Each structure stands twice: as C-alpha cells, then as structure tokens.
PDB file of C-alpha atoms in Angstrom:
ATOM      1  CA  UNK A   1      12.408 -30.343   7.352  1.00 54.00           C
ATOM      2  CA  UNK A   2      11.475 -26.980   8.847  1.00 55.00           C
ATOM      3  CA  UNK A   3      12.499 -25.226   5.653  1.00 59.00           C
ATOM      4  CA  UNK A   4      10.121 -27.484   3.683  1.00 60.00           C
ATOM      5  CA  UNK A   5       7.277 -26.480   6.028  1.00 61.00           C
ATOM      6  CA  UNK A   6       8.187 -22.801   5.534  1.00 61.00           C
ATOM      7  CA  UNK A   7       8.193 -23.223   1.742  1.00 62.00           C
ATOM      8  CA  UNK A   8       4.808 -24.987   1.884  1.00 62.00           C
ATOM      9  CA  UNK A   9       3.418 -22.169   4.013  1.00 58.00           C
ATOM     10  CA  UNK A  10       4.737 -19.512   1.618  1.00 62.00           C
ATOM     11  CA  UNK A  11       3.316 -21.329  -1.406  1.00 62.00           C
ATOM     12  CA  UNK A  12      -0.074 -21.722   0.326  1.00 59.00           C
ATOM     13  CA  UNK A  13      -0.139 -17.998   1.230  1.00 61.00           C
ATOM     14  CA  UNK A  14       0.953 -16.948  -2.254  1.00 60.00           C
ATOM     15  CA  UNK A  15      -1.681 -19.150  -3.955  1.00 65.00           C
ATOM     16  CA  UNK A  16      -4.357 -17.828  -1.652  1.00 64.00           C
ATOM     17  CA  UNK A  17      -3.342 -14.240  -2.383  1.00 68.00           C
ATOM     18  CA  UNK A  18      -3.434 -14.903  -6.110  1.00 68.00           C
ATOM     19  CA  UNK A  19      -6.958 -16.318  -5.834  1.00 69.00           C
ATOM     20  CA  UNK A  20      -8.086 -13.266  -3.859  1.00 67.00           C
ATOM     21  CA  UNK A  21      -6.499 -10.945  -6.401  1.00 68.00           C
ATOM     22  CA  UNK A  22      -8.207 -12.803  -9.257  1.00 68.00           C
ATOM     23  CA  UNK A  23     -11.611 -12.449  -7.588  1.00 66.00           C
ATOM     24  CA  UNK A  24     -11.057  -8.756  -6.892  1.00 65.00           C
ATOM     25  CA  UNK A  25      -9.972  -8.326 -10.504  1.00 64.00           C
ATOM     26  CA  UNK A  26     -13.200  -9.898 -11.697  1.00 61.00           C
ATOM     27  CA  UNK A  27     -15.234  -7.553  -9.475  1.00 60.00           C
ATOM     28  CA  UNK A  28     -13.377  -4.523 -10.843  1.00 57.00           C
ATOM     29  CA  UNK A  29     -13.863  -5.227 -14.550  1.00 58.00           C
ATOM     30  CA  UNK A  30     -13.630  -1.861 -16.227  1.00 59.00           C
ATOM     31  CA  UNK A  31     -16.765  -0.539 -17.849  1.00 61.00           C
ATOM     32  CA  UNK A  32     -16.810   2.457 -20.141  1.00 58.00           C
ATOM     33  CA  UNK A  33     -18.463   5.342 -18.381  1.00 58.00           C
ATOM     34  CA  UNK A  34     -18.198   9.074 -18.532  1.00 58.00           C
ATOM     35  CA  UNK A  35     -14.973  10.432 -17.134  1.00 58.00           C
ATOM     36  CA  UNK A  36     -15.219  12.796 -14.190  1.00 59.00           C
ATOM     37  CA  UNK A  37     -12.984  15.799 -13.731  1.00 58.00           C
ATOM     38  CA  UNK A  38     -11.384  14.668 -10.503  1.00 59.00           C
ATOM     39  CA  UNK A  39      -8.677  17.322 -10.028  1.00 63.00           C
ATOM     40  CA  UNK A  40      -6.227  14.606  -9.084  1.00 63.00           C
ATOM     41  CA  UNK A  41      -3.226  16.916  -9.352  1.00 66.00           C
ATOM     42  CA  UNK A  42      -4.664  19.265  -6.724  1.00 69.00           C
ATOM     43  CA  UNK A  43      -5.485  16.346  -4.471  1.00 70.00           C
ATOM     44  CA  UNK A  44      -1.953  15.024  -4.817  1.00 71.00           C
ATOM     45  CA  UNK A  45      -0.473  18.428  -3.948  1.00 72.00           C
ATOM     46  CA  UNK A  46      -2.793  18.678  -0.984  1.00 72.00           C
ATOM     47  CA  UNK A  47      -1.694  15.224   0.246  1.00 73.00           C
ATOM     48  CA  UNK A  48       1.950  16.274   0.002  1.00 71.00           C
ATOM     49  CA  UNK A  49       1.232  19.550   1.743  1.00 71.00           C
ATOM     50  CA  UNK A  50      -0.688  17.865   4.556  1.00 72.00           C
ATOM     51  CA  UNK A  51       1.834  15.143   5.389  1.00 72.00           C
ATOM     52  CA  UNK A  52       4.993  14.865   3.328  1.00 75.00           C
ATOM     53  CA  UNK A  53       6.739  18.197   2.815  1.00 74.00           C
ATOM     54  CA  UNK A  54       9.086  19.639   5.520  1.00 79.00           C
ATOM     55  CA  UNK A  55       6.649  22.328   6.805  1.00 79.00           C
ATOM     56  CA  UNK A  56       3.545  20.192   6.456  1.00 76.00           C
ATOM     57  CA  UNK A  57       0.111  21.133   7.784  1.00 79.00           C
ATOM     58  CA  UNK A  58      -0.360  18.200  10.193  1.00 80.00           C
ATOM     59  CA  UNK A  59       2.194  17.178  12.851  1.00 79.00           C
ATOM     60  CA  UNK A  60       3.985  13.829  12.863  1.00 79.00           C
ATOM     61  CA  UNK A  61       1.569  12.345  15.399  1.00 83.00           C
ATOM     62  CA  UNK A  62      -1.297  13.019  12.962  1.00 81.00           C
ATOM     63  CA  UNK A  63       0.592  11.105  10.274  1.00 79.00           C
ATOM     64  CA  UNK A  64       1.112   8.211  12.700  1.00 83.00           C
ATOM     65  CA  UNK A  65      -2.586   8.191  13.670  1.00 82.00           C
ATOM     66  CA  UNK A  66      -3.888   8.500  10.135  1.00 80.00           C
ATOM     67  CA  UNK A  67      -1.512   6.033   8.450  1.00 79.00           C
ATOM     68  CA  UNK A  68      -0.901   3.743  11.483  1.00 83.00           C
ATOM     69  CA  UNK A  69       2.864   3.896  10.973  1.00 84.00           C
ATOM     70  CA  UNK A  70       5.755   6.304  11.162  1.00 87.00           C
ATOM     71  CA  UNK A  71       6.585   8.332   8.113  1.00 85.00           C
ATOM     72  CA  UNK A  72      10.023   6.735   7.806  1.00 87.00           C
ATOM     73  CA  UNK A  73       8.394   3.307   7.475  1.00 89.00           C
ATOM     74  CA  UNK A  74       5.945   4.644   4.900  1.00 89.00           C
ATOM     75  CA  UNK A  75       8.838   6.078   2.876  1.00 90.00           C
ATOM     76  CA  UNK A  76      10.755   2.817   3.078  1.00 93.00           C
ATOM     77  CA  UNK A  77       7.756   0.780   1.902  1.00 91.00           C
ATOM     78  CA  UNK A  78       7.020   3.282  -0.871  1.00 91.00           C
ATOM     79  CA  UNK A  79      10.558   3.211  -2.157  1.00 93.00           C
ATOM     80  CA  UNK A  80      10.649  -0.591  -2.175  1.00 94.00           C
ATOM     81  CA  UNK A  81       7.290  -0.831  -3.954  1.00 94.00           C
ATOM     82  CA  UNK A  82       8.193   1.774  -6.562  1.00 93.00           C
ATOM     83  CA  UNK A  83      11.421  -0.110  -7.311  1.00 94.00           C
ATOM     84  CA  UNK A  84       9.516  -3.383  -7.524  1.00 94.00           C
ATOM     85  CA  UNK A  85       6.538  -2.328  -9.630  1.00 93.00           C
ATOM     86  CA  UNK A  86       6.713   0.563 -12.170  1.00 93.00           C
ATOM     87  CA  UNK A  87       2.921   0.996 -11.902  1.00 92.00           C
ATOM     88  CA  UNK A  88       3.451   3.079  -8.789  1.00 92.00           C
ATOM     89  CA  UNK A  89       5.914   5.501 -10.447  1.00 91.00           C
ATOM     90  CA  UNK A  90       4.314   8.784 -11.612  1.00 88.00           C
ATOM     91  CA  UNK A  91       4.187   8.904 -15.427  1.00 87.00           C
ATOM     92  CA  UNK A  92       3.172  11.376 -18.076  1.00 83.00           C
ATOM     93  CA  UNK A  93       0.352  10.478 -20.488  1.00 79.00           C
ATOM     94  CA  UNK A  94       0.254  11.175 -24.220  1.00 81.00           C
ATOM     95  CA  UNK A  95      -1.036  14.664 -23.552  1.00 79.00           C
ATOM     96  CA  UNK A  96       1.879  15.418 -21.188  1.00 81.00           C
ATOM     97  CA  UNK A  97      -0.346  15.386 -18.148  1.00 79.00           C
ATOM     98  CA  UNK A  98       1.238  13.886 -15.057  1.00 82.00           C
ATOM     99  CA  UNK A  99      -0.527  10.887 -13.576  1.00 82.00           C
ATOM    100  CA  UNK A 100      -1.145  10.045  -9.983  1.00 85.00           C
ATOM    101  CA  UNK A 101       1.647  10.340  -7.422  1.00 85.00           C
ATOM    102  CA  UNK A 102       3.010   7.121  -5.904  1.00 88.00           C
ATOM    103  CA  UNK A 103       1.950   8.419  -2.519  1.00 88.00           C
ATOM    104  CA  UNK A 104      -1.678   8.746  -3.723  1.00 87.00           C
ATOM    105  CA  UNK A 105      -1.785   5.149  -4.957  1.00 89.00           C
ATOM    106  CA  UNK A 106      -0.068   3.708  -1.909  1.00 91.00           C
ATOM    107  CA  UNK A 107      -2.163   5.841   0.467  1.00 88.00           C
ATOM    108  CA  UNK A 108      -5.380   4.544  -1.037  1.00 88.00           C
ATOM    109  CA  UNK A 109      -4.229   0.926  -0.735  1.00 90.00           C
ATOM    110  CA  UNK A 110      -3.121   1.467   2.864  1.00 87.00           C
ATOM    111  CA  UNK A 111      -6.351   3.184   3.864  1.00 84.00           C
ATOM    112  CA  UNK A 112      -8.463   0.404   2.329  1.00 87.00           C
ATOM    113  CA  UNK A 113      -6.470  -2.175   4.279  1.00 87.00           C
ATOM    114  CA  UNK A 114      -6.145  -0.250   7.538  1.00 83.00           C
ATOM    115  CA  UNK A 115      -9.712   1.012   7.789  1.00 82.00           C
ATOM    116  CA  UNK A 116     -11.449  -1.730   5.807  1.00 84.00           C
ATOM    117  CA  UNK A 117     -12.750   1.038   3.601  1.00 81.00           C
ATOM    118  CA  UNK A 118     -14.629   0.474   0.310  1.00 82.00           C
ATOM    119  CA  UNK A 119     -13.262   1.911  -2.915  1.00 82.00           C
ATOM    120  CA  UNK A 120     -15.906   4.654  -3.154  1.00 79.00           C
ATOM    121  CA  UNK A 121     -14.939   5.992   0.289  1.00 79.00           C
ATOM    122  CA  UNK A 122     -11.262   6.169  -0.664  1.00 78.00           C
ATOM    123  CA  UNK A 123     -12.239   7.798  -3.999  1.00 72.00           C
ATOM    124  CA  UNK A 124     -13.393  10.922  -2.141  1.00 67.00           C
ATOM    125  CA  UNK A 125      -9.962  11.192  -0.459  1.00 68.00           C
ATOM    126  CA  UNK A 126      -7.670  10.437  -3.407  1.00 72.00           C
ATOM    127  CA  UNK A 127      -9.832  11.455  -6.381  1.00 73.00           C
ATOM    128  CA  UNK A 128      -9.156   8.172  -8.155  1.00 81.00           C
ATOM    129  CA  UNK A 129     -11.633   5.981 -10.032  1.00 81.00           C
ATOM    130  CA  UNK A 130     -12.828   2.713  -8.557  1.00 84.00           C
ATOM    131  CA  UNK A 131     -10.903   0.549 -10.992  1.00 86.00           C
ATOM    132  CA  UNK A 132      -7.702   2.533 -10.398  1.00 86.00           C
ATOM    133  CA  UNK A 133      -8.129   2.175  -6.671  1.00 88.00           C
ATOM    134  CA  UNK A 134      -8.686  -1.564  -6.897  1.00 90.00           C
ATOM    135  CA  UNK A 135      -5.774  -1.911  -9.306  1.00 91.00           C
ATOM    136  CA  UNK A 136      -3.553  -0.035  -6.835  1.00 91.00           C
ATOM    137  CA  UNK A 137      -4.731  -2.319  -3.993  1.00 92.00           C
ATOM    138  CA  UNK A 138      -4.075  -5.511  -5.987  1.00 93.00           C
ATOM    139  CA  UNK A 139      -0.619  -4.353  -7.132  1.00 94.00           C
ATOM    140  CA  UNK A 140       0.259  -3.059  -3.652  1.00 94.00           C
ATOM    141  CA  UNK A 141      -0.718  -6.395  -2.077  1.00 92.00           C
ATOM    142  CA  UNK A 142       1.260  -8.343  -4.676  1.00 92.00           C
ATOM    143  CA  UNK A 143       4.316  -6.132  -4.186  1.00 94.00           C
ATOM    144  CA  UNK A 144       4.160  -6.422  -0.415  1.00 92.00           C
ATOM    145  CA  UNK A 145       3.852 -10.195  -0.674  1.00 90.00           C
ATOM    146  CA  UNK A 146       6.754 -10.445  -3.119  1.00 91.00           C
ATOM    147  CA  UNK A 147       8.998  -8.117  -1.187  1.00 92.00           C
ATOM    148  CA  UNK A 148       8.400  -9.138   2.398  1.00 88.00           C
ATOM    149  CA  UNK A 149       7.219 -12.773   2.400  1.00 85.00           C
ATOM    150  CA  UNK A 150      10.635 -14.299   3.035  1.00 82.00           C
ATOM    151  CA  UNK A 151      11.428 -11.932   5.907  1.00 79.00           C
ATOM    152  CA  UNK A 152       8.149 -11.535   7.709  1.00 78.00           C
ATOM    153  CA  UNK A 153       5.691 -14.272   6.689  1.00 72.00           C
ATOM    154  CA  UNK A 154       7.423 -17.299   8.178  1.00 74.00           C
ATOM    155  CA  UNK A 155       7.507 -19.275  11.387  1.00 79.00           C
ATOM    156  CA  UNK A 156       9.464 -17.448  14.110  1.00 78.00           C
ATOM    157  CA  UNK A 157      12.914 -18.822  14.843  1.00 84.00           C
ATOM    158  CA  UNK A 158      14.225 -19.283  18.411  1.00 88.00           C
ATOM    159  CA  UNK A 159      16.199 -16.080  17.902  1.00 90.00           C
ATOM    160  CA  UNK A 160      13.002 -14.190  16.918  1.00 85.00           C
ATOM    161  CA  UNK A 161      11.209 -15.530  19.980  1.00 86.00           C
ATOM    162  CA  UNK A 162      14.059 -14.400  22.282  1.00 90.00           C
ATOM    163  CA  UNK A 163      13.941 -10.952  20.703  1.00 88.00           C
ATOM    164  CA  UNK A 164      10.148 -10.702  21.116  1.00 85.00           C
ATOM    165  CA  UNK A 165      10.355 -11.819  24.746  1.00 88.00           C
ATOM    166  CA  UNK A 166      13.046  -9.234  25.454  1.00 89.00           C
ATOM    167  CA  UNK A 167      10.910  -6.544  23.877  1.00 85.00           C
ATOM    168  CA  UNK A 168       7.950  -7.637  25.951  1.00 83.00           C
ATOM    169  CA  UNK A 169       9.993  -7.472  29.183  1.00 85.00           C
ATOM    170  CA  UNK A 170      11.041  -3.901  28.383  1.00 79.00           C
TER     171      UNK A 170
END
C-alpha cells in the first residue's frame, strides 16, 4: 500500500515537472538573431581556473559559498548527469570548435536554481545564450529528476527518520 502511494507521488511529481519544462520550453522558443562573439572558451577556462583545477584561484570555502555544496558533491552530480544525458558532454562542432564545458552548463543551471536568477543574469557569468541556458536548465532538471527521484524524492522510512534524529542530536 505504501509503495503505491510512493509511486503515485513520483508520477505526480514527474508529470508536474514535465508540465513546467513544457512551459519553459515555450517561453524559450528560439528566434533567429545576430550571433554575439561571447568568448565562451575563455570563460570556460576562467571557470576552471577559479574553482576546479588543483591550484585554483578561490579557496574551497568560496566554492562552497558560491555553489552551495562541496566540490566532491558537484563532481558526483556532474559525472552522473554527463553519463545520463550526452547534451552535457563537451562536443566539437563542424568547424572543429569545442563547445561549452559540462561545468559551464551545469553551473548555469545550478546558479539559476540556487539564486533564482534569470537567464540574462547567468548569461553574463557563463557567456551562453538565453536559449542555451534555458535548455541546460530544462535538461539538468530532467536529469536530476530521472537520476535521484527513487532515492531522494520519497516518503521517509522509519530508518530514515531514526538517522535524521541521530544527526539532529549530534
């Protein structure tokens, strides 16, 4: 009986997420406009230099403050998402120009969610177009839902409750 309730809850959450994604997709209908020279490669290298390489510019506490998670968790999520959806893997275009880094796409999605930031504000950070940012957000949300729904979006079990109470006591 409890499993049926969990399945109903998951289906309801999944259908709600699909409706939200559809609406966001309608808002972000691509229009042909002039392309800007965004220097995305430089911005990607800067992002790596600031947070992700061994001798990075900012300390670990700055990463935690900016991304609202530890770097190990970010890396775990990024790896799972890249394995789930090939959209996030860096590719070469027909002119042999490398596309956006997975960290750029995931960072924009996380910043939009964490800071409730609009696409144009994140554009200045990641040098991505509005439609690319919204596509990254939609795919990121879908991937998170697909990967983590069974484990995290469910009713807590008695074992989960005991663990949470123990953590609270500590």
